[in-house]
Coordinates of N, CA and C and ligand atoms in Angstrom, one line a residue:
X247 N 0.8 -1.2 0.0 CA 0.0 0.0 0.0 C 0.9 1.3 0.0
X248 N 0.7 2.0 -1.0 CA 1.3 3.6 -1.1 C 0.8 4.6 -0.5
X249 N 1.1 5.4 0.3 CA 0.1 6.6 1.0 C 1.1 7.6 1.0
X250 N 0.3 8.6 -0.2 CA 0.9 9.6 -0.2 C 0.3 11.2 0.3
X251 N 1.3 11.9 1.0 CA 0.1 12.6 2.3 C 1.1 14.2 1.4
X252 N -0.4 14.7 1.1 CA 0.4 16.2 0.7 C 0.0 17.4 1.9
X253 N 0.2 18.3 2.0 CA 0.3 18.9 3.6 C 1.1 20.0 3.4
X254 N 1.2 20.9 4.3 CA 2.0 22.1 4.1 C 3.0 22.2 5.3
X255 N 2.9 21.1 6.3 CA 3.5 20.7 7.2 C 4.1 19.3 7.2
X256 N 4.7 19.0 6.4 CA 5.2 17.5 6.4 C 5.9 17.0 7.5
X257 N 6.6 18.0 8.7 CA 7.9 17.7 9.6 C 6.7 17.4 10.6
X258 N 5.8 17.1 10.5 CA 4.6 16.9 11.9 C 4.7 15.1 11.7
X259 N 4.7 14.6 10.4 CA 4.5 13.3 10.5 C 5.6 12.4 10.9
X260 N 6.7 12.5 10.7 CA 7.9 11.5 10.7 C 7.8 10.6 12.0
X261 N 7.7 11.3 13.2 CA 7.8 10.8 14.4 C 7.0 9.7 14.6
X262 N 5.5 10.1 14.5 CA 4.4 9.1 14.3 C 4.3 8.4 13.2
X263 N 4.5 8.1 12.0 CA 4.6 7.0 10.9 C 5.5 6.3 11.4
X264 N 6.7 6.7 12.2 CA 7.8 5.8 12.5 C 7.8 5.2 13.3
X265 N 7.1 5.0 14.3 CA 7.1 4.1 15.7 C 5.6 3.4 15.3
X266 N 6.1 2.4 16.7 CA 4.5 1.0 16.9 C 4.6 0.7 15.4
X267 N 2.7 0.1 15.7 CA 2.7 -0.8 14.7 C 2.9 -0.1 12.8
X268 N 2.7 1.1 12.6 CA 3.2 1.9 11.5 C 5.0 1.4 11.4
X269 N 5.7 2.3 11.9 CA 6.8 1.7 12.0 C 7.1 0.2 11.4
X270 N 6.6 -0.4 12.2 CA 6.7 -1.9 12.0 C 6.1 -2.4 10.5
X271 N 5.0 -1.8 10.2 CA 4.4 -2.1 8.5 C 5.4 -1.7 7.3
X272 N 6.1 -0.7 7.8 CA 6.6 0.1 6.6 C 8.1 -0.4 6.6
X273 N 8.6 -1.2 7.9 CA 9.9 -2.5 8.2 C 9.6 -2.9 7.0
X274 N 8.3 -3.6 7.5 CA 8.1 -5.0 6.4 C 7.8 -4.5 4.9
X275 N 7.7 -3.8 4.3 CA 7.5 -3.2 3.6 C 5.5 -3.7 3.0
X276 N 5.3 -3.5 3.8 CA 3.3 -3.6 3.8 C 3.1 -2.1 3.1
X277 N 3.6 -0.9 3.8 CA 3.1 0.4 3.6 C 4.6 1.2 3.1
X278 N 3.9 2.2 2.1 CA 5.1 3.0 2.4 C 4.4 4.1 2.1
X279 N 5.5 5.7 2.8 CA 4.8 6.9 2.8 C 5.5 7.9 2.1
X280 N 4.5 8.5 1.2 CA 5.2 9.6 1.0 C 4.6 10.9 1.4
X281 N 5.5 12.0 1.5 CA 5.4 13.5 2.1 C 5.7 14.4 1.1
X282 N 4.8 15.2 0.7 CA 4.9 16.3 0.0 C 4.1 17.5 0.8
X283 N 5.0 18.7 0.5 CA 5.0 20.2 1.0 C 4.1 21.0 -0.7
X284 N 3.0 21.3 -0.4 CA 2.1 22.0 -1.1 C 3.2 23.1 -1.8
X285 N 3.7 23.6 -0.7 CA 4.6 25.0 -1.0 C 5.7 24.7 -2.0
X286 N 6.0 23.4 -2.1 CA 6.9 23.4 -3.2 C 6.6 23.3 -4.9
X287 N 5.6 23.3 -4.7 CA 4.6 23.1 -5.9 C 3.8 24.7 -6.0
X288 N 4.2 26.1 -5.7 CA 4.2 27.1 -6.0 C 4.9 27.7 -7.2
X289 N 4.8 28.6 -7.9 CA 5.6 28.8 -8.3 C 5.7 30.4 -8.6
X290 N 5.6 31.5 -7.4 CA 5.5 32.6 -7.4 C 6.7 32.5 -6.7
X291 N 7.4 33.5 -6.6 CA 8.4 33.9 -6.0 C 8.5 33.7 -4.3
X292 N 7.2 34.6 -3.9 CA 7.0 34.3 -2.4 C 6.4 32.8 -1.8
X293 N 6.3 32.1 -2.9 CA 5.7 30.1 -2.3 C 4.4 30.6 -1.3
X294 N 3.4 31.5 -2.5 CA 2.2 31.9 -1.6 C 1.5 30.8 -1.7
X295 N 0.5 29.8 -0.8 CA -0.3 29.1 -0.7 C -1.7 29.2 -0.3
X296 N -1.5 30.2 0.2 CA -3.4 30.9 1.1 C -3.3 32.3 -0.1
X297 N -4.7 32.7 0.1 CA -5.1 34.0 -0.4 C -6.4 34.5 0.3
X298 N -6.5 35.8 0.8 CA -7.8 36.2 1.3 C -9.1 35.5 0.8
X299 N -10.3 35.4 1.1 CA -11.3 35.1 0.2 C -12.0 36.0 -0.6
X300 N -12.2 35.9 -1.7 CA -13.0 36.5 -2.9 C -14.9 37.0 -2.2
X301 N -14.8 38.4 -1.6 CA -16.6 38.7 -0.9 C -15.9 38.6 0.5
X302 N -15.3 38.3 0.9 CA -14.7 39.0 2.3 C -14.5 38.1 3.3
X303 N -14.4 38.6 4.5 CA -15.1 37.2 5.3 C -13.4 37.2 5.7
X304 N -13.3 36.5 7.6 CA -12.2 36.4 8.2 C -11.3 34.8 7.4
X305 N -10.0 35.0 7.6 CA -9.5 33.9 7.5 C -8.9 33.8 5.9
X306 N -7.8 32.8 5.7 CA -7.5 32.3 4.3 C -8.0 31.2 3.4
X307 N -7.3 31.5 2.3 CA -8.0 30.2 1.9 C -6.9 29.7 0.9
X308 N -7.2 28.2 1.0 CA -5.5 27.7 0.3 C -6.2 27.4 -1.6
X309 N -4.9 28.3 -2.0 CA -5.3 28.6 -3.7 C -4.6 27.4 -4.6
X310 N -6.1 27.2 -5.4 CA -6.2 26.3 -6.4 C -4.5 25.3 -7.0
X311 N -4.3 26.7 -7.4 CA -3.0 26.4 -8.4 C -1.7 25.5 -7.5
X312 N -1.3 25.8 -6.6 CA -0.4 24.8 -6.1 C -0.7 23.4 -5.5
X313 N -2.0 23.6 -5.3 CA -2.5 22.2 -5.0 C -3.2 21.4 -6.1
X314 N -3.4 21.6 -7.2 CA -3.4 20.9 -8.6 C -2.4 20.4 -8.8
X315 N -1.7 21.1 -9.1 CA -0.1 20.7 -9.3 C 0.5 19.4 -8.9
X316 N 0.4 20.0 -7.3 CA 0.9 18.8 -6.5 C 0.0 17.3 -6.8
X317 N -1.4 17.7 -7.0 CA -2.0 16.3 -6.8 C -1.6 15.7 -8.2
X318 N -1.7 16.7 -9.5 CA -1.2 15.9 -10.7 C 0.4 15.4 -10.7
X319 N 1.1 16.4 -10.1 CA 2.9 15.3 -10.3 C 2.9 14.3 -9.5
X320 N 2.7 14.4 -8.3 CA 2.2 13.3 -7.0 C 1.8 12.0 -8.0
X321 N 1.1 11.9 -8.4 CA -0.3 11.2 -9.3 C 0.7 10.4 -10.3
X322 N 1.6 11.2 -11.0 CA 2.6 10.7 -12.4 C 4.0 10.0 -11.3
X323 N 3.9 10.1 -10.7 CA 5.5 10.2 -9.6 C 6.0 8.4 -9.8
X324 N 4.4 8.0 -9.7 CA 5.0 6.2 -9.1 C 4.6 5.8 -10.5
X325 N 5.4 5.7 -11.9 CA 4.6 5.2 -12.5 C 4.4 3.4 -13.0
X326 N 3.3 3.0 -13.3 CA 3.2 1.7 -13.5 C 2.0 1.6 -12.4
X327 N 1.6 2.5 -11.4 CA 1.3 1.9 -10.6 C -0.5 2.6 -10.4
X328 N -1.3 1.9 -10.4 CA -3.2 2.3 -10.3 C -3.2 3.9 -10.0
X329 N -3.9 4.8 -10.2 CA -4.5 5.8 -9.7 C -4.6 5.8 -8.5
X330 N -4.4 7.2 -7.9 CA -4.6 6.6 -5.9 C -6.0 7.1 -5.7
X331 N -7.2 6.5 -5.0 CA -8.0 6.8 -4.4 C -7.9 8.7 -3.6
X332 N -8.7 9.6 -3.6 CA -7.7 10.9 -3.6 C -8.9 11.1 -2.2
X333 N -8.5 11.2 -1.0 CA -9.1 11.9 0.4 C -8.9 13.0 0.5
X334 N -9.9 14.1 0.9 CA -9.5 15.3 1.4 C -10.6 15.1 2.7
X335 N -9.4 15.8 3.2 CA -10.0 16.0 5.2 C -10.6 17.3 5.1
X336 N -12.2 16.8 5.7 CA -12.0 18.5 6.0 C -13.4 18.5 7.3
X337 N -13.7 19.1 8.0 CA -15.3 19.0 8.4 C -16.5 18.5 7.8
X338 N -16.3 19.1 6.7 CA -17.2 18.8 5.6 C -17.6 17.4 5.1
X339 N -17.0 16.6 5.5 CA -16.8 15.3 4.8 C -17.8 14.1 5.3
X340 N -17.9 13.0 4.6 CA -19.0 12.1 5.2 C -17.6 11.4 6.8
X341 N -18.5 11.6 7.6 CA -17.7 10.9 9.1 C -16.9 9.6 8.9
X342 N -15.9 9.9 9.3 CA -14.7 8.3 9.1 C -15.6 7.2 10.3
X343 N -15.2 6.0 10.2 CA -15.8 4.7 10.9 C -15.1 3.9 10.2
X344 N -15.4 2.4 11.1 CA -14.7 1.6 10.8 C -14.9 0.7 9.9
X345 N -16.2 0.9 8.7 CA -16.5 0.3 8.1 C -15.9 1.1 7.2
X346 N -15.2 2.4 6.8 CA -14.9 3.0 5.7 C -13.3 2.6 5.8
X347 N -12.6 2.3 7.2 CA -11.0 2.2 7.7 C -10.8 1.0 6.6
X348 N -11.9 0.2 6.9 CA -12.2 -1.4 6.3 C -11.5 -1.2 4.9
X349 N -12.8 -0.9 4.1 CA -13.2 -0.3 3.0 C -11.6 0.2 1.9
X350 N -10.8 1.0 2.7 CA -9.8 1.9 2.3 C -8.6 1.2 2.3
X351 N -8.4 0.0 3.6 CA -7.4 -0.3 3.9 C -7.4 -1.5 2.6
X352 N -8.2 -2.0 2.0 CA -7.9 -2.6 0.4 C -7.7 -1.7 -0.7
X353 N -7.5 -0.4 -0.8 CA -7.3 0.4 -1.4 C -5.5 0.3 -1.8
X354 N -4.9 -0.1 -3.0 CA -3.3 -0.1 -3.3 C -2.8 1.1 -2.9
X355 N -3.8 2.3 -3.3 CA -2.9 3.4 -3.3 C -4.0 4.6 -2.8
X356 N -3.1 5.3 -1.9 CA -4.6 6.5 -1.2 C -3.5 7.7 -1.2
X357 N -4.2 8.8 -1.4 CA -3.3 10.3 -1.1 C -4.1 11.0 -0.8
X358 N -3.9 11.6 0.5 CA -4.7 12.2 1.3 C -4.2 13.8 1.7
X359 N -5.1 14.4 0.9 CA -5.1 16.0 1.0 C -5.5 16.4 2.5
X360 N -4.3 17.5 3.2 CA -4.6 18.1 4.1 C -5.1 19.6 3.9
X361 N -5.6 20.2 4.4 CA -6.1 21.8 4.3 C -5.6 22.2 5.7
X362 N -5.6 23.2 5.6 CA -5.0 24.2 6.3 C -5.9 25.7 6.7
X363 N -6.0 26.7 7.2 CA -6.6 28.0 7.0 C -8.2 27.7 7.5
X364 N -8.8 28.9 6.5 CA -9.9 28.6 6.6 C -10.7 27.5 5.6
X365 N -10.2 27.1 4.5 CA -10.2 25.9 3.8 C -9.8 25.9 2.5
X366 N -10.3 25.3 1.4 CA -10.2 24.9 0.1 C -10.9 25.9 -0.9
X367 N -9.8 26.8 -1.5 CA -11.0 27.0 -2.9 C -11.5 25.9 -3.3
X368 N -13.0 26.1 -3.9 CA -13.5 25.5 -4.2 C -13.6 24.4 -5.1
X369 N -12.7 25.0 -6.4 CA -12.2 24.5 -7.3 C -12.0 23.4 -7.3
X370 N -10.9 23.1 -5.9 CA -10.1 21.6 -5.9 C -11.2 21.1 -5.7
X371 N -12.2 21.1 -5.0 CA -13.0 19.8 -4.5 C -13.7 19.2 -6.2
X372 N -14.0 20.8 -7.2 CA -14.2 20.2 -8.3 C -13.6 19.2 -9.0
X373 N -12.4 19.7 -9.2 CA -11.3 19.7 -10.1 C -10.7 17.5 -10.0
X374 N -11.6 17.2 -9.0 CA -10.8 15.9 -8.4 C -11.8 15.0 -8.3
X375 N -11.9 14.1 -8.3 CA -12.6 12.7 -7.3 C -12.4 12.2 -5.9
X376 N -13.2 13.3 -5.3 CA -12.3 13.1 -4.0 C -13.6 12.3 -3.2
X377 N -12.9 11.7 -2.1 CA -13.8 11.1 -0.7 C -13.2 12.3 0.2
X378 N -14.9 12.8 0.7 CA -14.3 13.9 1.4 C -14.5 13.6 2.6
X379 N -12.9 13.5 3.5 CA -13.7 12.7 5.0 C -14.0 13.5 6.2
X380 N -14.4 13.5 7.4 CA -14.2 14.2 8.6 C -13.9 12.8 9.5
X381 N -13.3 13.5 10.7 CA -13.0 12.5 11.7 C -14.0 12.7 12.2
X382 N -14.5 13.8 13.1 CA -15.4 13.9 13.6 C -15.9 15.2 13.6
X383 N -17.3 15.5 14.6 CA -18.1 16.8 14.2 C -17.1 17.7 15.3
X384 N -16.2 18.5 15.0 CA -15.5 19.1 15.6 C -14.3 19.7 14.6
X385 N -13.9 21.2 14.8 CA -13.5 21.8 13.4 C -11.7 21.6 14.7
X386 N -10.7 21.1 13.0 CA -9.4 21.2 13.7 C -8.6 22.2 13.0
X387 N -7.5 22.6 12.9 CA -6.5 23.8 13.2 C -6.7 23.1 11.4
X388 N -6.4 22.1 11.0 CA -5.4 21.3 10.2 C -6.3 19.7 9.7
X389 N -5.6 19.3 8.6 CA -6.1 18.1 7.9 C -4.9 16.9 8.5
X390 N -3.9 17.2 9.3 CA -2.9 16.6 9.7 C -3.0 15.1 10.9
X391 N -3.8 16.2 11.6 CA -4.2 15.1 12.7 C -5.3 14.2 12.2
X392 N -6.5 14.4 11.5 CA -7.5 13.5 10.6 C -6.7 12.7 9.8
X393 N -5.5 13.0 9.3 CA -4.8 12.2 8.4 C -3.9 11.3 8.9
X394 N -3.4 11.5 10.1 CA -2.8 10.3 11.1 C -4.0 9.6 11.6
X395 N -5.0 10.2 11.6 CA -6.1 8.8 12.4 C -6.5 8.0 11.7
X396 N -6.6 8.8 10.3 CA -7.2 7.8 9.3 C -6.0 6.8 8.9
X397 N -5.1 6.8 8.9 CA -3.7 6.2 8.6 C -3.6 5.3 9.6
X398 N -3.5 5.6 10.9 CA -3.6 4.8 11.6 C -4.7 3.7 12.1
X399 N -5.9 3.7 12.0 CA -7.3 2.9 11.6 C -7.0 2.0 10.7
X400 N -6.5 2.0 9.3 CA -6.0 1.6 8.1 C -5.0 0.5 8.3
X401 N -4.0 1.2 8.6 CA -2.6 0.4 8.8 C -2.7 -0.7 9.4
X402 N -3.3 -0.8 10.5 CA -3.5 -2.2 11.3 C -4.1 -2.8 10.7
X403 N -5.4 -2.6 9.7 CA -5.9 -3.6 9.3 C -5.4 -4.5 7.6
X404 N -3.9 -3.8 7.4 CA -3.4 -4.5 6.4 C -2.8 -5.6 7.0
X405 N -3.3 -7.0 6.2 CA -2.8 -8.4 6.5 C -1.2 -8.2 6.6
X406 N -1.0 -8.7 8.2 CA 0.5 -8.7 8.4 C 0.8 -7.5 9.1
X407 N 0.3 -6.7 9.2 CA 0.8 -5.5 9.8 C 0.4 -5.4 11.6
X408 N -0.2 -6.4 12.4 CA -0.3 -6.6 14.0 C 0.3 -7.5 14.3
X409 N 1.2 -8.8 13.2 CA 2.0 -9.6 13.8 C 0.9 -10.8 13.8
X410 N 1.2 -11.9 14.0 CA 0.7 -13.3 14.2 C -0.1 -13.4 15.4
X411 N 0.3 -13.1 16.3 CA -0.3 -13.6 17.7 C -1.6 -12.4 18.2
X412 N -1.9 -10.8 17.6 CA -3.0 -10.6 17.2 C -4.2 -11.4 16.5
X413 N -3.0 -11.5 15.0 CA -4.6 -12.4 14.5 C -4.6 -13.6 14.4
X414 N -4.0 -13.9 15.0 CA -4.8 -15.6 15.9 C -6.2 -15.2 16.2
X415 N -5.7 -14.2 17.4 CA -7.0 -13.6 18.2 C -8.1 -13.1 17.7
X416 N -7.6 -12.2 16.5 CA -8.8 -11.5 16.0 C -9.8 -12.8 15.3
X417 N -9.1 -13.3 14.3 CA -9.7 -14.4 13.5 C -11.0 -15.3 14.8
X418 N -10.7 -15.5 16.0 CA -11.9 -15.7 16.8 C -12.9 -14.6 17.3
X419 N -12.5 -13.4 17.2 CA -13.0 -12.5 18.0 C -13.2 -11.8 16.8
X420 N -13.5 -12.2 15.4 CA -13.6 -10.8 14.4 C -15.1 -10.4 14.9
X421 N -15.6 -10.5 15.4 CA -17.2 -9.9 16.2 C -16.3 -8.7 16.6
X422 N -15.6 -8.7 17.5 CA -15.3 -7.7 18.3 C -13.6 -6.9 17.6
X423 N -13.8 -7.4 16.4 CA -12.3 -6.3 16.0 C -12.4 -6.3 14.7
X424 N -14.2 -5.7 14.3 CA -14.0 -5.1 13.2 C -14.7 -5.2 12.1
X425 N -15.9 -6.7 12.4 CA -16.7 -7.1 11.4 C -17.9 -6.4 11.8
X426 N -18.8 -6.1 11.5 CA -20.0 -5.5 11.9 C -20.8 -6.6 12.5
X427 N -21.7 -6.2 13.5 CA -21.2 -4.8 14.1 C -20.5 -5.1 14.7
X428 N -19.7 -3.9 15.0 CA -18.2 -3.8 16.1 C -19.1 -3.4 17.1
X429 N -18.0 -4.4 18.1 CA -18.4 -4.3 19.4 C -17.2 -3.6 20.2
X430 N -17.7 -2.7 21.5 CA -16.5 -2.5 21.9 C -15.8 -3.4 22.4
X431 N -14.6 -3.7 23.4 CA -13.7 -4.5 23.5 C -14.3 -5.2 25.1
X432 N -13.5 -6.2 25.3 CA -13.8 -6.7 26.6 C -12.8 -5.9 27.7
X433 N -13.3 -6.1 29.1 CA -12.2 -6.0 30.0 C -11.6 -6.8 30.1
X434 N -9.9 -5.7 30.4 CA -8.6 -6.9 30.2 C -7.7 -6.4 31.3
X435 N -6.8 -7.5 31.8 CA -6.6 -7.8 32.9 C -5.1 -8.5 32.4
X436 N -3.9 -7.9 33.6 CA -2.8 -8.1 33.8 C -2.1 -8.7 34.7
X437 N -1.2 -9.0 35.3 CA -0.3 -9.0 36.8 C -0.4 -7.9 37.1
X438 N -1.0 -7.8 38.8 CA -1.0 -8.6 39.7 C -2.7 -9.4 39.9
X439 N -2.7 -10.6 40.3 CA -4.1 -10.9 40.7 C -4.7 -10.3 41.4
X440 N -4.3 -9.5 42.6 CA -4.7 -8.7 43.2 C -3.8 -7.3 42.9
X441 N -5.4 -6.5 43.3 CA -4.4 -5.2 43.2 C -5.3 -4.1 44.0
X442 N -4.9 -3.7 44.7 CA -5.3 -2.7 46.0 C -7.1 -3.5 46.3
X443 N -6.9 -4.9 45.9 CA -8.0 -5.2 46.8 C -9.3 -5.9 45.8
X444 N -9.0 -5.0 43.8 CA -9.2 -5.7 43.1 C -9.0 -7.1 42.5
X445 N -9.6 -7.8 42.3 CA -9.0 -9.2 41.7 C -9.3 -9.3 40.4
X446 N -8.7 -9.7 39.7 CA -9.5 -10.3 38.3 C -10.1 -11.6 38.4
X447 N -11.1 -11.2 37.2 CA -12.2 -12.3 37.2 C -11.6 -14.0 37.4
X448 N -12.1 -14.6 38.0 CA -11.4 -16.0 38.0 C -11.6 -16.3 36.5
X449 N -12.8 -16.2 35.6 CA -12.6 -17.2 34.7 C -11.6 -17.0 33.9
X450 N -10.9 -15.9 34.1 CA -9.4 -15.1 32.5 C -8.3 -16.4 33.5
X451 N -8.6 -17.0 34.7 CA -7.5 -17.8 35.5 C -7.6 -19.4 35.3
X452 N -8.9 -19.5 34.6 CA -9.5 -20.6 34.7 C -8.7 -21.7 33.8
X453 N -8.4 -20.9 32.4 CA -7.3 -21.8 31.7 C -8.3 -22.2 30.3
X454 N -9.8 -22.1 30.7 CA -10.6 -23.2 29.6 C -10.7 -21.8 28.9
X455 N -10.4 -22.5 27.7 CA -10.1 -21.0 26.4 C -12.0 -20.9 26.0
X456 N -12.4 -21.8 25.8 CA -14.1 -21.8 25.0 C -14.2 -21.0 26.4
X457 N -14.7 -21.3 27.9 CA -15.2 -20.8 28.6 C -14.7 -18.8 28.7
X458 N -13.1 -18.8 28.1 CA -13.2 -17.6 28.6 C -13.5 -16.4 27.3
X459 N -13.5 -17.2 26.0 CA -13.9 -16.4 24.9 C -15.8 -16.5 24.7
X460 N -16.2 -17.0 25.5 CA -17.8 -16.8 25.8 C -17.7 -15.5 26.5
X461 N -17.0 -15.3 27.7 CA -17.3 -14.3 28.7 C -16.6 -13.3 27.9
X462 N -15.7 -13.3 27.2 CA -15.3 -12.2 26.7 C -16.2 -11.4 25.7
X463 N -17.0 -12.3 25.1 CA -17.9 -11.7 24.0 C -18.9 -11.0 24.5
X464 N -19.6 -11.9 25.8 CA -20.7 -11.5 26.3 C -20.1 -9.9 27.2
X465 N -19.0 -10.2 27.8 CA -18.7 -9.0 28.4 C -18.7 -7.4 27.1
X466 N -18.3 -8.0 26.2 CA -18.1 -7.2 25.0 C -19.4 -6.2 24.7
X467 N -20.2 -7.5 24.6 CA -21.9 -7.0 24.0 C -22.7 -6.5 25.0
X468 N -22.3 -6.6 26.4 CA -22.7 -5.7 27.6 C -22.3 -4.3 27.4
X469 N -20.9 -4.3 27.2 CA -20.4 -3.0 27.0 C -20.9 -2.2 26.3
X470 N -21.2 -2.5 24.8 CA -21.1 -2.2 23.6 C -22.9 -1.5 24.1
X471 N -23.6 -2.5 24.8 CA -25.4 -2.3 24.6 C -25.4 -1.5 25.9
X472 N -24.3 -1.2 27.1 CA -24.8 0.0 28.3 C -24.0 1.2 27.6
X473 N -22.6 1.2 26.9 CA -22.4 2.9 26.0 C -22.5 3.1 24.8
X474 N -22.6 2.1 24.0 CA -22.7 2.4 22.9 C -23.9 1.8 22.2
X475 N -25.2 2.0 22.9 CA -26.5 0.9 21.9 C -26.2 1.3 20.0
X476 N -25.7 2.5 19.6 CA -26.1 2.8 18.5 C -24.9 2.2 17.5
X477 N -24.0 1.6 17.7 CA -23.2 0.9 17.6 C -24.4 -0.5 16.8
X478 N -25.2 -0.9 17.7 CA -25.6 -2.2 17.5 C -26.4 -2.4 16.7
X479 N -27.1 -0.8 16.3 CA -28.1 -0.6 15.4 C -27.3 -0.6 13.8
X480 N -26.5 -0.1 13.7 CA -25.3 0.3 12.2 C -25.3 -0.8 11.6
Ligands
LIG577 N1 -10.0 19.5 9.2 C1 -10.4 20.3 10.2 N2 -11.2 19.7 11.0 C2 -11.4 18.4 10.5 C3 -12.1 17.3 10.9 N3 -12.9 17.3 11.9 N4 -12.0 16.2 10.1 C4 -11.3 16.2 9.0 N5 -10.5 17.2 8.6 C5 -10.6 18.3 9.3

């Protein structure tokens, strides 16, 4: 899988694509990332990328022409290889979930526009085929942080990328990691058996795997139907 993330801040990603399970995908070569800077795909002297808006109104707005650009050379860069599915982040967008993480993560090739300002001439949203996503109903600084979550939702669910002894697990529990409906997760429980007085459940001690992957489901679907009923309805 290719993901190529254009942005006007590319020094925000390195740290996070590089550690845990990301890190580990892009070892094995599952994923790889590319970073491109909007601004380099200017070509005014001053590398302008915002412009007031046209009828007034606070705030900038990031102009057409450098972000065309970028998405068409971006686009020619890998050649031989499919068209990438093209994301833009923005509020605007139909709400990310785990049935779209699904959906994406068989996707060969994705390139995910970030905005910046007060948002997008309008243009680009024409000009493209875009899936326009939000993370959620809540307006952020940046397309940066939407674009690590959606990256990271994604990444785990490319075959190979949690390691073997995950999906052992999942492959019994895909109820609860991913298949519809998702459930939230069970309570889970470490050393010490006791701990200021708490104990864990005897049956996670019991040893009988059927008996403790019943309780774990049922604990699951408890969860899922006392915070999240609407989860069960989807
Ligand atoms: N850009 C700013 N806010 C956003 C959000 N909630 N989701 C996706 N992109 C955004």
């Amino acid at each position: 899988m290719h993901i190529d993330i254009l942005t006007l801040f590319p020094e925000v990603f390195p740290a996070f694509l590089g550690h845990s399970i990301l890190g580990i995908a892009q070892e094995k070569g599952l994923v790889d990332f590319r970073l491109w800077n909007i601004r380099d795909f200017t070509q005014d002297k001053h590398k302008k990328v915002d412009d007031r808006p046209f009828g007034g109104g606070p705030g900038m707005v990031l102009r057409p022409e450098p972000v065309f650009r970028a998405i068409e050379e971006v686009e020619k860069e890998v050649p031989g290889t499919v068209p990438p599915r093209k994301i833009l982040l923005s509020p605007q967008g139909t709400r990310f979930n785990q049935s779209m993480a699904r959906e994406l993560a068989r996707e060969p090739r994705l390139m995910l526009l970030c905005g910046h300002y007060e948002g997008f001439d309008e243009r680009i949203r024409q000009g493209f085929d875009f899936l326009e996503v939000s993370i959620g109903d809540y307006v952020l600084s940046g397309g940066e942080v939407p674009a690590m979550v959606i990256i990271d939702a994604l990444v785990r669910l490319v075959p190979g990328a949690l390691g073997d002894e995950f999906s052992t697990v999942s492959e019994s529990f895909s109820e609860m990691l991913g298949e519809p409906p998702v459930l939230l997760e069970y309570p889970q429980y470490t050393r010490p058996r006791e701990f200021r007085g708490m104990s864990v459940p005897e049956v996670l001690l019991s040893g009988d795997h059927e008996k403790i992957r019943k309780w774990r489901l049922e604990q699951a679907r408890l969860r899922t139907c006392q915070r999240r009923p609407d989860l069960l309805r989807e």
